[in-house]
């Protein structure tokens, strides 16, 4: 039997506020332990929470970007459980009247191994509600006991719950990427997984293809990157399929991903699952959101990633795939557009940014924001390539130097002697060497295989350090081989 996975994701993002959700303590990351605490976030009796207006506005902004129905009336609820990082023994969250109700997210997903093939898909958002974060337990010197740091306790989180609409690990990965891009565009969160400002749990079940009813789901925690989420879902779907085929039943449980082993293992079963005993937070009365306030927030929404991609495709005629990758990072998309404004050829600029530029940035451990390469230099480089002053092989070298030194391409090419060689004498000598060293390719070419010439051109390029004008090399080789 053929099985298919059903996947729903729960994503927590930290909202970008200066102070916590219900008190005025700072949200500073990495401060000295327990520096940012007060009676409210430490859960002292008699202290009263007050809702942070900025956090509420950010939550609404995110909800609007996710096409959610923003609540007319909302309330907060207490979710009870005991854990040392939760001093009140309950978390203030939202249960049945969340700030954002049903919405959806449009994703572009890879449907085949061909990286250029993407398909649009709508993924339902069940809800996106506000809640406070818990503190952090530190088990560094476990022999002396554990420590608890309440700095994170009370920081505003938005929990975004998806419908079980995802059907492959790849789709889950694409959903997470699209979600992160949107949240960054609307500037509600920095979505930095390393700092824990974006966390995700995956719910996975499998069912025989053609069956409508969902199978029993398992929740996977400890997913520290989108790639890990993809791998864990893949593993889990294989595990469940195997179990069902072996006649076992799947038990509803929470499992932990072990990245080193590449497996999941049971953390707690449904019997041990919490009964949270939700009830309305008595210290925060339900309240009404004015439609005027919501439409004011709607006005602040920027052009969103997919809209931007569609515009790039239409205005600049760049390949769809390039457009979707460019817009995943706002800064990258803006950089591309600035280069086009400087007179760059959109197709070539997009290609060079996505390949050589990103490679050079990652090589030098710089980011698009701090690298300092001016769009006009990027455009100059592409012009030099277009008019054949340099070959595409040389572009890579110049790009790397440009990111390192911030010198203009002209200066780099001059200093490094990288200009393309159109000196026929030099290319002729390289061509003779290439012919002598590659008798097999020569024989193939003579036997009518045009493609074999490519290997010889490659050899000439190598011999000249990538500087030979490839067209000229091609002509000279042909002439020599036909004589
Ligand atoms: P719970 O009460 O266990 O938290 P929810 O109904 O709130 O369960 O769903 C939590 C997440 O699990 C959602 O993202 C939802 O899409 C997903 N989900 C629900 N049922 C299934 C299923 N059978 N298979 C996979 N995912 C599911
Ligand atoms: Mg849940
Ligand atoms: Zn506080």
Short mmCIF file of C-alpha atoms and ligand atoms in Angstrom, two decimals:
data_model
loop_
_atom_site.label_atom_id
_atom_site.label_comp_id
_atom_site.label_asym_id
_atom_site.label_seq_id
_atom_site.Cartn_x
_atom_site.Cartn_y
_atom_site.Cartn_z
CA UNK A 1 0.00 0.00 0.00
CA UNK A 2 1.08 3.55 -0.67
CA UNK A 3 1.04 5.98 2.25
CA UNK A 4 1.09 9.75 2.23
CA UNK A 5 2.02 12.06 5.09
CA UNK A 6 -0.26 14.69 6.62
CA UNK A 7 1.60 17.49 8.33
CA UNK A 8 0.58 20.51 10.43
CA UNK A 9 3.11 22.93 11.92
CA UNK A 10 3.08 25.00 15.09
CA UNK A 11 5.49 27.93 14.96
CA UNK A 12 6.34 30.24 17.85
CA UNK A 13 7.93 33.59 17.05
CA UNK A 14 9.16 36.16 19.48
CA UNK A 15 7.61 39.54 18.76
CA UNK A 16 10.00 42.47 18.42
CA UNK A 17 9.06 44.60 21.41
CA UNK A 18 11.23 46.55 23.86
CA UNK A 19 9.28 45.32 26.88
CA UNK A 20 7.55 42.08 27.88
CA UNK A 21 3.93 41.14 27.18
CA UNK A 22 2.42 41.99 30.56
CA UNK A 23 5.04 44.12 32.37
CA UNK A 24 7.61 46.78 31.54
CA UNK A 25 10.70 44.55 31.93
CA UNK A 26 13.19 44.71 29.04
CA UNK A 27 13.33 41.95 26.42
CA UNK A 28 17.10 42.38 25.95
CA UNK A 29 18.74 39.11 24.81
CA UNK A 30 21.81 37.78 26.59
CA UNK A 31 21.57 39.95 29.71
CA UNK A 32 22.92 38.81 33.08
CA UNK A 33 20.66 36.12 34.58
CA UNK A 34 17.38 37.36 36.12
CA UNK A 35 18.26 41.01 35.44
CA UNK A 36 14.99 41.68 33.64
CA UNK A 37 12.39 40.52 36.16
CA UNK A 38 9.67 42.08 38.31
CA UNK A 39 6.77 40.89 40.48
CA UNK A 40 4.53 40.48 37.40
CA UNK A 41 6.81 38.23 35.34
CA UNK A 42 7.98 36.40 38.47
CA UNK A 43 4.36 35.60 39.32
CA UNK A 44 4.25 37.22 42.76
CA UNK A 45 0.82 37.17 44.37
CA UNK A 46 -1.12 40.39 43.98
CA UNK A 47 0.79 41.61 40.93
CA UNK A 48 -1.33 42.53 37.93
CA UNK A 49 -0.61 42.04 34.21
CA UNK A 50 -1.20 44.85 31.67
CA UNK A 51 -1.29 44.05 27.94
CA UNK A 52 1.57 45.51 25.89
CA UNK A 53 -0.10 47.51 23.10
CA UNK A 54 2.90 47.20 20.77
CA UNK A 55 2.83 43.40 21.07
CA UNK A 56 -0.87 43.34 20.25
CA UNK A 57 -0.30 45.56 17.20
CA UNK A 58 2.54 43.35 15.95
CA UNK A 59 0.37 40.26 16.40
CA UNK A 60 -2.40 41.88 14.35
CA UNK A 61 0.07 42.97 11.67
CA UNK A 62 1.36 39.39 11.36
CA UNK A 63 -2.22 38.11 11.27
CA UNK A 64 -3.15 40.48 8.45
CA UNK A 65 -0.09 39.43 6.46
CA UNK A 66 -1.28 35.82 6.89
CA UNK A 67 -4.78 36.68 5.67
CA UNK A 68 -6.23 35.92 9.09
CA UNK A 69 -9.59 37.10 10.31
CA UNK A 70 -8.66 39.50 13.10
CA UNK A 71 -10.91 39.08 16.14
CA UNK A 72 -13.51 41.69 16.99
CA UNK A 73 -13.35 40.62 20.59
CA UNK A 74 -10.52 38.83 22.28
CA UNK A 75 -9.50 37.51 25.64
CA UNK A 76 -6.61 35.87 27.42
CA UNK A 77 -6.70 32.52 29.21
CA UNK A 78 -4.58 30.72 31.75
CA UNK A 79 -2.95 27.50 30.59
CA UNK A 80 -1.90 25.53 33.64
CA UNK A 81 1.11 23.32 34.06
CA UNK A 82 3.90 23.05 36.57
CA UNK A 83 7.50 23.52 35.59
CA UNK A 84 10.34 25.41 37.31
CA UNK A 85 10.69 27.86 34.40
CA UNK A 86 7.07 28.94 34.87
CA UNK A 87 6.82 30.68 38.26
CA UNK A 88 3.04 31.29 38.17
CA UNK A 89 2.42 27.59 37.33
CA UNK A 90 0.30 28.86 34.45
CA UNK A 91 1.06 30.61 31.19
CA UNK A 92 -1.10 33.47 29.99
CA UNK A 93 -2.14 32.45 26.48
CA UNK A 94 -5.28 32.59 24.35
CA UNK A 95 -7.71 29.71 24.06
CA UNK A 96 -11.05 30.22 22.36
CA UNK A 97 -10.86 33.92 21.44
CA UNK A 98 -7.44 34.33 19.81
CA UNK A 99 -6.40 37.63 18.25
CA UNK A 100 -6.10 36.05 14.79
CA UNK A 101 -8.51 33.41 13.46
CA UNK A 102 -8.54 31.53 10.14
CA UNK A 103 -6.13 32.64 7.43
CA UNK A 104 -3.83 31.19 4.80
CA UNK A 105 -0.34 31.36 3.41
CA UNK A 106 0.49 31.00 -0.28
CA UNK A 107 3.66 29.03 -0.85
CA UNK A 108 5.70 28.11 -3.88
CA UNK A 109 6.80 24.54 -3.50
CA UNK A 110 9.27 22.37 -5.37
CA UNK A 111 7.35 19.52 -6.92
CA UNK A 112 10.15 17.68 -8.67
CA UNK A 113 13.89 17.43 -8.34
CA UNK A 114 14.20 20.06 -11.03
CA UNK A 115 15.00 23.16 -8.99
CA UNK A 116 13.34 25.39 -11.54
CA UNK A 117 9.91 23.78 -11.14
CA UNK A 118 7.70 25.29 -8.48
CA UNK A 119 3.97 25.02 -7.89
CA UNK A 120 1.71 27.40 -5.97
CA UNK A 121 -0.19 26.01 -2.98
CA UNK A 122 -2.44 27.52 -0.34
CA UNK A 123 -1.81 26.38 3.23
CA UNK A 124 -4.50 27.13 5.80
CA UNK A 125 -3.64 28.94 9.03
CA UNK A 126 -5.84 27.78 11.88
CA UNK A 127 -5.02 30.63 14.23
CA UNK A 128 -2.20 32.91 15.39
CA UNK A 129 -2.47 33.81 19.05
CA UNK A 130 -0.53 35.76 21.65
CA UNK A 131 1.09 34.17 24.68
CA UNK A 132 3.97 34.74 27.05
CA UNK A 133 7.25 32.84 26.89
CA UNK A 134 8.60 30.81 29.82
CA UNK A 135 12.00 31.23 31.53
CA UNK A 136 15.00 29.07 30.81
CA UNK A 137 16.54 26.26 32.84
CA UNK A 138 20.32 25.95 32.80
CA UNK A 139 21.84 22.57 33.48
CA UNK A 140 25.49 23.52 33.06
CA UNK A 141 26.83 22.23 36.40
CA UNK A 142 24.24 19.61 36.98
CA UNK A 143 26.09 18.21 40.04
CA UNK A 144 25.45 21.53 41.82
CA UNK A 145 21.84 21.59 40.69
CA UNK A 146 20.14 23.50 37.89
CA UNK A 147 19.71 27.25 37.55
CA UNK A 148 16.73 29.15 36.28
CA UNK A 149 16.83 32.43 34.38
CA UNK A 150 13.53 34.31 34.16
CA UNK A 151 14.71 36.98 31.71
CA UNK A 152 12.82 35.25 28.90
CA UNK A 153 9.71 34.69 31.05
CA UNK A 154 6.94 36.97 29.85
CA UNK A 155 8.43 37.87 26.47
CA UNK A 156 5.64 38.08 23.86
CA UNK A 157 5.24 35.14 21.49
CA UNK A 158 2.93 34.66 18.55
CA UNK A 159 1.97 31.02 18.06
CA UNK A 160 1.03 30.33 14.46
CA UNK A 161 -0.82 27.03 13.97
CA UNK A 162 -1.23 25.63 10.47
CA UNK A 163 -4.01 23.40 9.22
CA UNK A 164 -2.95 19.81 8.44
CA UNK A 165 -2.56 20.85 4.78
CA UNK A 166 1.09 19.99 4.14
CA UNK A 167 1.77 16.77 2.23
CA UNK A 168 5.55 16.33 2.10
CA UNK A 169 8.70 17.22 4.05
CA UNK A 170 9.60 19.57 1.18
CA UNK A 171 6.28 21.38 1.47
CA UNK A 172 6.82 21.79 5.21
CA UNK A 173 10.25 23.28 4.50
CA UNK A 174 8.81 25.63 1.88
CA UNK A 175 6.02 26.69 4.26
CA UNK A 176 8.52 27.53 7.00
CA UNK A 177 10.68 29.49 4.57
CA UNK A 178 7.69 31.45 3.26
CA UNK A 179 6.37 32.10 6.76
CA UNK A 180 9.73 33.37 8.00
CA UNK A 181 10.06 35.67 4.98
CA UNK A 182 6.63 37.20 5.60
CA UNK A 183 7.30 37.74 9.30
CA UNK A 184 10.59 39.42 8.47
CA UNK A 185 9.01 41.61 5.77
CA UNK A 186 6.35 42.90 8.17
CA UNK A 187 9.07 43.37 10.81
CA UNK A 188 7.26 41.66 13.65
CA UNK A 189 10.13 39.33 14.55
CA UNK A 190 13.76 38.81 13.66
CA UNK A 191 12.99 35.06 13.36
CA UNK A 192 16.50 34.15 14.49
CA UNK A 193 16.36 30.41 15.25
CA UNK A 194 19.76 30.50 16.91
CA UNK A 195 18.49 32.96 19.50
CA UNK A 196 15.29 30.99 19.82
CA UNK A 197 13.12 33.76 18.42
CA UNK A 198 11.58 31.24 16.01
CA UNK A 199 10.77 27.71 17.16
CA UNK A 200 8.77 25.04 15.43
CA UNK A 201 7.01 21.78 16.27
CA UNK A 202 5.80 19.39 13.59
CA UNK A 203 2.68 17.22 13.75
CA UNK A 204 2.91 14.22 11.45
CA UNK A 205 0.63 11.33 10.56
CA UNK A 206 0.39 9.02 7.55
CA UNK A 207 -2.60 7.51 5.75
CA UNK A 208 -3.09 5.21 2.77
CA UNK A 209 -3.27 7.25 -0.44
CA UNK A 210 -6.94 7.74 -1.29
CA UNK A 211 -8.17 7.52 2.31
CA UNK A 212 -9.83 10.69 3.54
CA UNK A 213 -9.63 10.10 7.27
CA UNK A 214 -6.41 11.28 8.92
CA UNK A 215 -4.18 8.86 10.78
CA UNK A 216 -3.07 9.28 14.39
CA UNK A 217 -0.59 12.13 14.69
CA UNK A 218 2.69 12.41 16.50
CA UNK A 219 4.15 15.74 17.58
CA UNK A 220 7.88 16.25 17.06
CA UNK A 221 9.85 18.72 19.15
CA UNK A 222 13.46 19.88 19.25
CA UNK A 223 13.64 21.05 15.65
CA UNK A 224 16.37 23.67 15.58
CA UNK A 225 16.43 24.47 11.89
CA UNK A 226 14.14 24.14 8.87
CA UNK A 227 16.40 21.44 7.44
CA UNK A 228 16.05 19.51 10.71
CA UNK A 229 12.27 19.83 10.49
CA UNK A 230 12.36 18.46 6.96
CA UNK A 231 14.60 15.53 7.96
CA UNK A 232 12.56 14.73 11.08
CA UNK A 233 9.29 14.67 9.12
CA UNK A 234 10.88 12.41 6.49
CA UNK A 235 12.11 10.04 9.19
CA UNK A 236 8.81 10.07 11.04
CA UNK A 237 6.78 9.37 7.95
CA UNK A 238 8.95 6.37 7.10
CA UNK A 239 8.79 5.11 10.67
CA UNK A 240 5.00 5.33 10.80
CA UNK A 241 4.57 3.72 7.38
CA UNK A 242 6.78 0.83 8.40
CA UNK A 243 4.92 0.40 11.68
CA UNK A 244 1.52 0.34 9.94
CA UNK A 245 2.75 -2.09 7.33
CA UNK A 246 4.01 -4.32 10.13
CA UNK A 247 0.52 -4.36 11.63
CA UNK A 248 1.27 -1.98 14.50
CA UNK A 249 -0.86 0.98 15.48
CA UNK A 250 0.49 4.49 15.90
CA UNK A 251 0.13 5.95 19.36
CA UNK A 252 -0.49 9.64 19.82
CA UNK A 253 2.61 10.97 21.55
CA UNK A 254 5.27 13.65 21.65
CA UNK A 255 8.61 12.65 20.16
CA UNK A 256 12.02 14.33 20.25
CA UNK A 257 14.24 14.71 17.20
CA UNK A 258 17.82 13.58 17.73
CA UNK A 259 19.81 15.29 15.00
CA UNK A 260 23.05 13.39 15.59
CA UNK A 261 21.28 10.05 15.19
CA UNK A 262 18.79 11.26 12.63
CA UNK A 263 15.91 9.64 14.52
CA UNK A 264 12.96 10.55 16.75
CA UNK A 265 12.22 8.93 20.09
CA UNK A 266 9.25 9.00 22.41
CA UNK A 267 9.20 11.80 25.00
CA UNK A 268 5.74 11.40 26.48
CA UNK A 269 2.62 9.51 25.54
CA UNK A 270 -0.94 10.79 25.42
CA UNK A 271 -1.68 9.36 28.87
CA UNK A 272 1.02 11.59 30.29
CA UNK A 273 -0.17 14.54 28.23
CA UNK A 274 -1.14 17.64 30.14
CA UNK A 275 -4.64 18.66 30.93
CA UNK A 276 -4.08 22.37 30.91
CA UNK A 277 -7.35 23.32 32.59
CA UNK A 278 -7.70 26.48 30.54
CA UNK A 279 -9.85 29.20 32.06
CA UNK A 280 -10.24 32.92 31.38
CA UNK A 281 -7.51 35.11 32.87
CA UNK A 282 -9.46 36.99 35.55
CA UNK A 283 -6.92 39.83 35.71
CA UNK A 284 -7.38 40.76 32.05
CA UNK A 285 -10.95 41.38 30.93
CA UNK A 286 -12.00 40.53 27.35
CA UNK A 287 -11.92 43.56 25.10
CA UNK A 288 -13.08 44.80 21.71
CA UNK A 289 -10.71 45.72 18.88
CA UNK A 290 -11.87 48.70 16.88
CA UNK A 291 -12.05 48.05 13.12
CA UNK A 292 -10.49 51.46 12.59
CA UNK A 293 -7.40 50.44 14.56
CA UNK A 294 -7.13 47.25 12.52
CA UNK A 295 -7.37 49.09 9.21
CA UNK A 296 -4.72 51.57 10.39
CA UNK A 297 -2.42 48.57 10.90
CA UNK A 298 -3.38 47.14 7.51
CA UNK A 299 -2.15 50.37 5.90
CA UNK A 300 1.33 49.73 7.26
CA UNK A 301 1.72 46.37 5.47
CA UNK A 302 4.57 46.46 2.95
CA UNK A 303 4.71 44.64 -0.38
CA UNK A 304 4.90 40.96 0.66
CA UNK A 305 7.40 38.43 -0.71
CA UNK A 306 5.15 36.70 -3.23
CA UNK A 307 3.79 40.01 -4.52
CA UNK A 308 7.34 41.20 -4.95
CA UNK A 309 8.33 38.02 -6.80
CA UNK A 310 5.37 38.34 -9.15
CA UNK A 311 6.30 41.97 -9.84
CA UNK A 312 9.94 41.03 -10.51
CA UNK A 313 8.82 38.36 -12.99
CA UNK A 314 6.50 40.79 -14.74
CA UNK A 315 8.64 43.93 -14.68
CA UNK A 316 12.08 42.43 -15.19
CA UNK A 317 11.32 39.14 -16.93
CA UNK A 318 13.66 37.19 -14.65
CA UNK A 319 13.16 33.41 -14.28
CA UNK A 320 10.43 32.50 -11.75
CA UNK A 321 12.74 30.45 -9.63
CA UNK A 322 15.25 33.30 -9.34
CA UNK A 323 12.46 35.67 -8.33
CA UNK A 324 11.18 33.34 -5.58
CA UNK A 325 14.66 32.86 -4.15
CA UNK A 326 15.53 36.57 -4.30
CA UNK A 327 12.44 37.65 -2.36
CA UNK A 328 12.99 35.18 0.45
CA UNK A 329 15.31 37.73 1.97
CA UNK A 330 14.04 41.28 1.89
CA UNK A 331 17.52 42.80 1.87
CA UNK A 332 18.55 40.63 -1.07
CA UNK A 333 15.45 41.58 -3.04
CA UNK A 334 16.09 45.26 -2.35
CA UNK A 335 19.71 44.91 -3.38
CA UNK A 336 18.70 43.28 -6.65
CA UNK A 337 16.22 46.05 -7.37
CA UNK A 338 18.81 48.74 -6.60
CA UNK A 339 21.19 47.12 -9.09
CA UNK A 340 18.47 47.16 -11.74
CA UNK A 341 17.83 50.85 -10.97
CA UNK A 342 21.55 51.45 -11.53
CA UNK A 343 21.12 50.13 -15.05
CA UNK A 344 21.97 46.45 -14.61
CA UNK A 345 20.58 43.74 -16.88
CA UNK A 346 18.00 42.08 -14.57
CA UNK A 347 18.52 38.51 -15.77
CA UNK A 348 22.28 38.61 -15.48
CA UNK A 349 22.23 40.53 -12.18
CA UNK A 350 19.79 38.04 -10.63
CA UNK A 351 21.95 35.13 -11.75
CA UNK A 352 25.17 36.65 -10.44
CA UNK A 353 23.63 37.68 -7.12
CA UNK A 354 22.14 34.24 -6.49
CA UNK A 355 25.27 32.36 -7.46
CA UNK A 356 28.64 34.15 -7.27
CA UNK A 357 27.60 36.95 -4.91
CA UNK A 358 25.94 34.72 -2.30
CA UNK A 359 28.88 32.30 -2.54
CA UNK A 360 31.36 35.13 -1.97
CA UNK A 361 29.35 36.42 0.99
CA UNK A 362 29.20 33.05 2.66
CA UNK A 363 32.89 32.45 1.95
CA UNK A 364 33.83 35.73 3.68
CA UNK A 365 31.20 35.27 6.42
CA UNK A 366 29.59 38.58 5.53
CA UNK A 367 25.93 39.38 5.13
CA UNK A 368 24.21 41.40 2.46
CA UNK A 369 23.70 44.20 5.01
CA UNK A 370 27.27 44.53 6.22
CA UNK A 371 29.23 43.60 3.09
CA UNK A 372 29.35 47.12 1.65
CA UNK A 373 29.48 46.19 -2.05
CA UNK A 374 27.75 49.04 -3.87
CA UNK A 375 25.07 48.20 -6.46
CA UNK A 376 26.92 50.34 -9.01
CA UNK A 377 29.98 48.07 -8.69
CA UNK A 378 27.79 44.99 -9.14
CA UNK A 379 26.38 46.57 -12.28
CA UNK A 380 29.84 47.50 -13.54
CA UNK A 381 30.94 43.89 -13.08
CA UNK A 382 27.99 42.58 -15.06
CA UNK A 383 28.67 45.08 -17.85
CA UNK A 384 32.26 43.89 -18.09
CA UNK A 385 30.94 40.37 -18.46
CA UNK A 386 28.39 41.39 -21.07
CA UNK A 387 30.94 43.14 -23.25
CA UNK A 388 33.34 40.20 -22.94
CA UNK A 389 36.06 42.07 -21.09
CA UNK A 390 35.99 39.19 -18.62
CA UNK A 391 34.75 35.62 -18.86
CA UNK A 392 32.14 34.17 -16.53
CA UNK A 393 34.93 32.22 -14.82
CA UNK A 394 36.67 35.49 -14.02
CA UNK A 395 33.45 37.01 -12.67
CA UNK A 396 33.67 34.58 -9.78
CA UNK A 397 37.22 35.65 -8.94
CA UNK A 398 36.40 39.36 -9.20
CA UNK A 399 33.25 38.94 -7.12
CA UNK A 400 35.18 37.28 -4.28
CA UNK A 401 37.81 40.06 -4.33
CA UNK A 402 35.14 42.73 -4.51
CA UNK A 403 33.44 41.41 -1.36
CA UNK A 404 36.79 41.26 0.42
CA UNK A 405 38.31 44.59 -0.66
CA UNK A 406 35.31 46.68 -1.78
CA UNK A 407 37.45 47.81 -4.70
CA UNK A 408 35.67 48.45 -8.00
CA UNK A 409 35.76 45.63 -10.59
CA UNK A 410 37.93 47.76 -12.92
CA UNK A 411 40.57 48.20 -10.23
CA UNK A 412 40.52 44.50 -9.33
CA UNK A 413 40.79 43.39 -12.95
CA UNK A 414 43.71 45.73 -13.54
CA UNK A 415 45.57 44.81 -10.35
CA UNK A 416 45.12 41.08 -10.85
CA UNK A 417 45.63 41.11 -14.60
CA UNK A 418 42.29 39.44 -15.17
CA UNK A 419 41.11 41.09 -18.35
CA UNK A 420 40.06 38.59 -20.97
CA UNK A 421 42.76 37.75 -23.43
CA UNK A 422 41.98 38.25 -27.10
CA UNK A 423 45.62 37.82 -28.02
CA UNK A 424 45.35 35.14 -30.70
CA UNK A 425 48.99 34.08 -30.38
CA UNK A 426 48.53 33.16 -26.73
CA UNK A 427 45.26 31.35 -27.38
CA UNK A 428 46.80 29.49 -30.34
CA UNK A 429 49.58 28.15 -28.12
CA UNK A 430 47.07 27.10 -25.47
CA UNK A 431 44.92 25.44 -28.15
CA UNK A 432 47.87 23.43 -29.47
CA UNK A 433 48.62 22.24 -25.95
CA UNK A 434 44.96 21.33 -25.39
CA UNK A 435 44.85 19.31 -28.62
CA UNK A 436 48.06 17.48 -27.78
CA UNK A 437 46.90 16.66 -24.26
CA UNK A 438 43.37 15.47 -25.16
CA UNK A 439 43.60 12.99 -28.04
CA UNK A 440 40.32 11.30 -27.06
CA UNK A 441 38.32 14.54 -27.30
CA UNK A 442 40.03 15.36 -30.59
CA UNK A 443 39.10 11.96 -32.02
CA UNK A 444 35.49 12.33 -30.89
CA UNK A 445 35.22 15.78 -32.41
CA UNK A 446 36.68 14.56 -35.68
CA UNK A 447 34.17 11.72 -35.63
CA UNK A 448 31.40 14.33 -35.64
CA UNK A 449 30.72 14.89 -31.92
CA UNK A 450 30.40 18.66 -31.65
CA UNK A 451 30.13 18.42 -27.88
CA UNK A 452 33.70 17.15 -27.59
CA UNK A 453 34.89 20.64 -28.41
CA UNK A 454 33.65 21.81 -25.01
CA UNK A 455 36.33 19.79 -23.24
CA UNK A 456 39.00 21.35 -25.44
CA UNK A 457 37.70 24.88 -24.85
CA UNK A 458 37.74 24.07 -21.14
CA UNK A 459 41.38 23.00 -21.41
CA UNK A 460 42.26 26.28 -23.14
CA UNK A 461 40.47 28.25 -20.43
CA UNK A 462 42.38 26.34 -17.80
CA UNK A 463 45.70 26.87 -19.53
CA UNK A 464 45.07 30.64 -19.70
CA UNK A 465 43.80 30.93 -16.14
CA UNK A 466 40.24 31.57 -17.30
CA UNK A 467 41.28 34.62 -19.23
CA UNK A 468 40.97 33.45 -22.82
CA UNK A 469 38.01 34.83 -24.71
CA UNK A 470 35.95 31.61 -24.99
CA UNK A 471 34.51 32.49 -28.38
CA UNK A 472 37.93 33.09 -29.80
CA UNK A 473 39.21 29.85 -28.23
CA UNK A 474 36.32 28.05 -29.87
CA UNK A 475 37.08 29.49 -33.31
CA UNK A 476 40.79 28.82 -33.11
CA UNK A 477 40.25 25.21 -31.99
CA UNK A 478 37.82 24.58 -34.84
CA UNK A 479 40.22 25.99 -37.37
CA UNK A 480 43.09 23.87 -36.05
CA UNK A 481 41.02 20.69 -35.96
CA UNK A 482 39.62 21.04 -39.45
CA UNK A 483 42.96 21.75 -41.07
P1 LIG B 1 -3.59 19.32 19.80
O1 LIG B 1 -4.88 19.52 20.50
O2 LIG B 1 -2.98 17.98 20.01
O3 LIG B 1 -2.64 20.44 19.98
P2 LIG B 1 -4.59 20.39 17.35
O4 LIG B 1 -5.84 19.93 16.73
O5 LIG B 1 -4.54 21.69 18.08
O6 LIG B 1 -3.99 19.25 18.26
O7 LIG B 1 -3.52 20.45 16.19
C1 LIG B 1 -2.23 20.80 16.40
C2 LIG B 1 -1.48 20.74 15.09
O8 LIG B 1 -1.54 19.40 14.58
C3 LIG B 1 -2.06 21.61 14.00
O9 LIG B 1 -0.98 22.20 13.31
C4 LIG B 1 -2.81 20.65 13.11
O10 LIG B 1 -2.79 21.06 11.76
C5 LIG B 1 -2.02 19.37 13.25
N1 LIG B 1 -2.80 18.15 13.08
C6 LIG B 1 -4.01 17.87 13.60
N2 LIG B 1 -4.40 16.62 13.27
C7 LIG B 1 -3.39 16.07 12.53
C8 LIG B 1 -3.17 14.80 11.90
N3 LIG B 1 -4.06 13.82 12.00
N4 LIG B 1 -2.01 14.62 11.25
C9 LIG B 1 -1.08 15.59 11.18
N5 LIG B 1 -1.24 16.80 11.73
C10 LIG B 1 -2.37 17.05 12.42
MG1 LIG B 2 -1.71 22.55 20.13
ZN1 LIG B 3 8.56 41.87 34.56
#
